[in-house]
């Protein structure tokens, strides 16, 4: 579930979202995440759940990329921008479950996705990741995260996020641990130019 009220609905427009991401430092954060946590190697099969306009391709090596998003405008933008560099699919973890193109992935990533999903849909997303990964494959997510004694400005900004399901580190960990046996988390209290807190969840099949 996400909020589409007021000015927030403009973030559904790919070039508006991309410009906003660059302004607040989210693109630099995404680059660090891909380099430090996703760690894809050339030739890996990478599934990007909630890919948006597939910005991740800017920082990934030459991989077999499949981007999945429910927003057809974002997928159309990704196809125009990146063309043959990936496969771009409109849908979600439920709708593509039987699609063989997603099988045998080395990495499934969900950057800024889980906090837009309620617990049931988030569990479906994580289960999908587990099911399509090879043995030894990894699932990496990155989301807004509540922390104890969080600053008032940070809490205010995060409360205006389109995602209506921001969780604590422990809550994200518990969701992942229902599916994966190996789960690690990292919290970053200064990830961007604006007051914000994020968590990386990394799991191995």
Short mmCIF file of C-alpha atoms in Angstrom, two decimals:
data_model
loop_
_atom_site.label_atom_id
_atom_site.label_comp_id
_atom_site.label_asym_id
_atom_site.label_seq_id
_atom_site.Cartn_x
_atom_site.Cartn_y
_atom_site.Cartn_z
CA UNK A 1 0.00 0.00 0.00
CA UNK A 2 1.23 3.47 -0.83
CA UNK A 3 -0.14 6.99 -0.63
CA UNK A 4 -1.01 8.71 -3.90
CA UNK A 5 -2.40 11.89 -2.33
CA UNK A 6 -1.48 15.44 -3.26
CA UNK A 7 1.97 16.05 -4.73
CA UNK A 8 3.06 12.48 -3.99
CA UNK A 9 1.26 11.20 -7.07
CA UNK A 10 3.75 13.11 -9.24
CA UNK A 11 6.41 10.65 -8.08
CA UNK A 12 4.68 8.07 -10.28
CA UNK A 13 5.99 10.04 -13.29
CA UNK A 14 9.41 8.52 -14.07
CA UNK A 15 11.37 11.69 -14.90
CA UNK A 16 9.92 13.49 -11.86
CA UNK A 17 10.84 10.61 -9.56
CA UNK A 18 14.35 10.40 -11.06
CA UNK A 19 14.93 14.13 -10.58
CA UNK A 20 13.68 13.97 -6.99
CA UNK A 21 15.91 10.98 -6.26
CA UNK A 22 18.96 12.81 -7.54
CA UNK A 23 18.13 15.94 -5.53
CA UNK A 24 17.83 14.17 -2.16
CA UNK A 25 20.83 11.89 -2.70
CA UNK A 26 18.87 8.70 -3.31
CA UNK A 27 20.74 7.92 -6.53
CA UNK A 28 24.11 8.05 -4.77
CA UNK A 29 22.63 5.83 -2.05
CA UNK A 30 21.40 3.36 -4.67
CA UNK A 31 24.86 3.26 -6.26
CA UNK A 32 26.51 2.49 -2.89
CA UNK A 33 23.93 -0.17 -2.17
CA UNK A 34 24.51 -1.91 -5.48
CA UNK A 35 28.28 -1.78 -5.08
CA UNK A 36 28.48 -2.73 -1.39
CA UNK A 37 25.57 -5.12 -0.92
CA UNK A 38 24.17 -6.35 -4.22
CA UNK A 39 27.65 -7.11 -5.52
CA UNK A 40 26.55 -8.54 -8.87
CA UNK A 41 29.20 -10.04 -11.14
CA UNK A 42 29.21 -9.93 -14.95
CA UNK A 43 26.93 -12.63 -16.27
CA UNK A 44 24.79 -12.89 -13.12
CA UNK A 45 21.04 -13.12 -13.48
CA UNK A 46 19.58 -10.23 -11.48
CA UNK A 47 15.88 -9.69 -10.81
CA UNK A 48 14.92 -6.18 -9.69
CA UNK A 49 11.52 -6.24 -7.94
CA UNK A 50 9.92 -2.81 -7.92
CA UNK A 51 12.50 -1.63 -10.44
CA UNK A 52 10.81 1.67 -11.29
CA UNK A 53 12.57 3.08 -14.35
CA UNK A 54 15.48 0.61 -13.85
CA UNK A 55 17.97 3.15 -12.54
CA UNK A 56 19.96 0.26 -11.05
CA UNK A 57 21.25 -0.59 -14.52
CA UNK A 58 23.47 2.50 -14.34
CA UNK A 59 25.62 0.80 -11.68
CA UNK A 60 25.30 -2.89 -12.44
CA UNK A 61 27.91 -4.71 -14.54
CA UNK A 62 26.92 -6.60 -17.69
CA UNK A 63 24.26 -8.86 -16.13
CA UNK A 64 21.14 -10.67 -17.28
CA UNK A 65 18.70 -8.13 -15.87
CA UNK A 66 14.95 -8.54 -15.39
CA UNK A 67 13.09 -5.53 -14.04
CA UNK A 68 9.62 -5.97 -12.56
CA UNK A 69 7.25 -3.14 -11.65
CA UNK A 70 3.49 -2.59 -11.41
CA UNK A 71 3.73 0.87 -13.00
CA UNK A 72 3.48 0.54 -16.81
CA UNK A 73 4.81 4.07 -17.31
CA UNK A 74 8.01 3.17 -15.46
CA UNK A 75 8.43 -0.01 -17.48
CA UNK A 76 7.86 1.89 -20.73
CA UNK A 77 10.46 4.46 -19.64
CA UNK A 78 12.94 1.66 -18.82
CA UNK A 79 12.42 0.04 -22.22
CA UNK A 80 13.01 3.34 -24.02
CA UNK A 81 16.08 4.16 -21.93
CA UNK A 82 17.84 0.81 -21.65
CA UNK A 83 16.43 -1.25 -24.52
CA UNK A 84 18.36 -4.48 -24.94
CA UNK A 85 20.22 -4.12 -21.63
CA UNK A 86 17.39 -5.89 -19.83
CA UNK A 87 13.95 -7.45 -19.87
CA UNK A 88 11.26 -5.22 -18.39
CA UNK A 89 7.99 -6.70 -17.17
CA UNK A 90 4.79 -5.09 -15.85
CA UNK A 91 3.56 -7.04 -12.83
CA UNK A 92 4.31 -8.08 -9.28
CA UNK A 93 5.58 -11.14 -7.43
CA UNK A 94 2.17 -12.84 -7.61
CA UNK A 95 1.49 -12.27 -11.30
CA UNK A 96 4.84 -13.60 -12.59
CA UNK A 97 5.18 -16.58 -10.28
CA UNK A 98 4.71 -19.05 -13.15
CA UNK A 99 6.89 -17.11 -15.62
CA UNK A 100 9.99 -19.24 -16.37
CA UNK A 101 12.06 -16.17 -17.30
CA UNK A 102 12.49 -15.46 -13.60
CA UNK A 103 13.87 -18.86 -12.61
CA UNK A 104 17.45 -19.59 -11.50
CA UNK A 105 18.41 -16.07 -10.45
CA UNK A 106 21.72 -15.27 -8.79
CA UNK A 107 20.38 -12.14 -7.09
CA UNK A 108 16.93 -10.75 -6.38
CA UNK A 109 16.88 -7.16 -5.17
CA UNK A 110 14.00 -5.04 -3.93
CA UNK A 111 15.21 -1.47 -3.48
CA UNK A 112 12.63 0.71 -1.74
CA UNK A 113 9.90 -1.87 -2.31
CA UNK A 114 8.93 -3.67 0.92
CA UNK A 115 7.81 -0.54 2.77
CA UNK A 116 5.18 -0.08 0.05
CA UNK A 117 3.75 -3.54 0.79
CA UNK A 118 1.64 -4.78 3.69
CA UNK A 119 2.89 -7.84 5.58
CA UNK A 120 1.05 -10.31 3.35
CA UNK A 121 2.34 -8.82 0.10
CA UNK A 122 5.83 -8.34 1.53
CA UNK A 123 5.86 -12.01 2.55
CA UNK A 124 4.79 -12.94 -0.99
CA UNK A 125 7.62 -10.85 -2.42
CA UNK A 126 10.21 -12.49 -0.17
CA UNK A 127 8.85 -15.97 -0.90
CA UNK A 128 9.00 -15.21 -4.63
CA UNK A 129 12.65 -14.21 -4.23
CA UNK A 130 13.44 -17.45 -2.45
CA UNK A 131 11.63 -19.56 -5.02
CA UNK A 132 13.38 -18.08 -8.07
CA UNK A 133 16.89 -17.98 -6.57
CA UNK A 134 19.52 -20.61 -7.23
CA UNK A 135 20.94 -22.38 -4.20
CA UNK A 136 23.48 -19.92 -2.82
CA UNK A 137 21.68 -17.00 -4.44
CA UNK A 138 20.99 -13.82 -2.49
CA UNK A 139 18.04 -11.55 -1.79
CA UNK A 140 18.84 -7.91 -0.98
CA UNK A 141 16.25 -5.34 0.09
CA UNK A 142 16.59 -1.72 1.13
CA UNK A 143 13.86 0.30 2.81
CA UNK A 144 12.96 3.13 5.15
CA UNK A 145 13.27 2.01 8.78
CA UNK A 146 12.06 3.25 12.16
CA UNK A 147 14.69 3.32 14.91
CA UNK A 148 14.53 4.07 18.67
CA UNK A 149 14.98 7.72 19.66
CA UNK A 150 14.62 8.80 16.05
CA UNK A 151 14.88 12.54 15.41
CA UNK A 152 11.65 14.45 15.02
CA UNK A 153 12.50 15.80 11.55
CA UNK A 154 13.53 12.38 10.28
CA UNK A 155 10.31 10.85 11.62
CA UNK A 156 8.24 13.64 10.07
CA UNK A 157 9.84 13.26 6.63
CA UNK A 158 9.53 9.48 6.69
CA UNK A 159 5.89 9.70 7.76
CA UNK A 160 5.23 11.54 4.47
CA UNK A 161 6.77 8.73 2.41
CA UNK A 162 4.46 7.18 -0.17
CA UNK A 163 5.12 3.80 1.42
CA UNK A 164 2.65 3.24 4.25
CA UNK A 165 4.38 0.18 5.73
CA UNK A 166 7.70 1.38 7.14
CA UNK A 167 8.94 -1.13 9.73
CA UNK A 168 11.63 -1.47 12.36
CA UNK A 169 14.83 -3.39 11.67
CA UNK A 170 13.51 -6.29 13.72
CA UNK A 171 10.22 -6.38 11.82
CA UNK A 172 12.01 -6.54 8.45
CA UNK A 173 14.29 -9.25 9.82
CA UNK A 174 11.33 -11.27 11.09
CA UNK A 175 9.61 -11.10 7.70
CA UNK A 176 12.73 -12.35 5.93
CA UNK A 177 13.47 -15.03 8.53
CA UNK A 178 10.12 -16.69 7.85
CA UNK A 179 11.53 -17.67 4.46
CA UNK A 180 15.35 -17.48 4.62
CA UNK A 181 17.52 -19.15 7.22
CA UNK A 182 20.44 -16.73 6.78
CA UNK A 183 19.45 -13.09 7.32
CA UNK A 184 21.69 -10.06 7.99
CA UNK A 185 20.67 -6.43 8.44
CA UNK A 186 22.45 -3.07 8.39
CA UNK A 187 20.89 0.24 9.50
CA UNK A 188 22.09 3.57 8.10
CA UNK A 189 20.97 6.67 10.04
CA UNK A 190 22.39 9.16 7.51
CA UNK A 191 21.86 7.62 4.07
CA UNK A 192 20.88 10.75 2.11
CA UNK A 193 20.94 14.56 2.11
CA UNK A 194 17.67 14.65 4.03
CA UNK A 195 17.08 13.26 7.55
CA UNK A 196 16.14 9.64 6.93
CA UNK A 197 16.91 6.13 8.17
CA UNK A 198 17.20 3.01 6.02
CA UNK A 199 17.91 -0.67 6.50
CA UNK A 200 19.52 -3.24 4.20
CA UNK A 201 18.33 -6.82 4.54
CA UNK A 202 20.55 -9.43 2.95
CA UNK A 203 19.59 -13.10 2.77
CA UNK A 204 21.17 -16.20 1.25
CA UNK A 205 19.32 -19.27 0.03
#
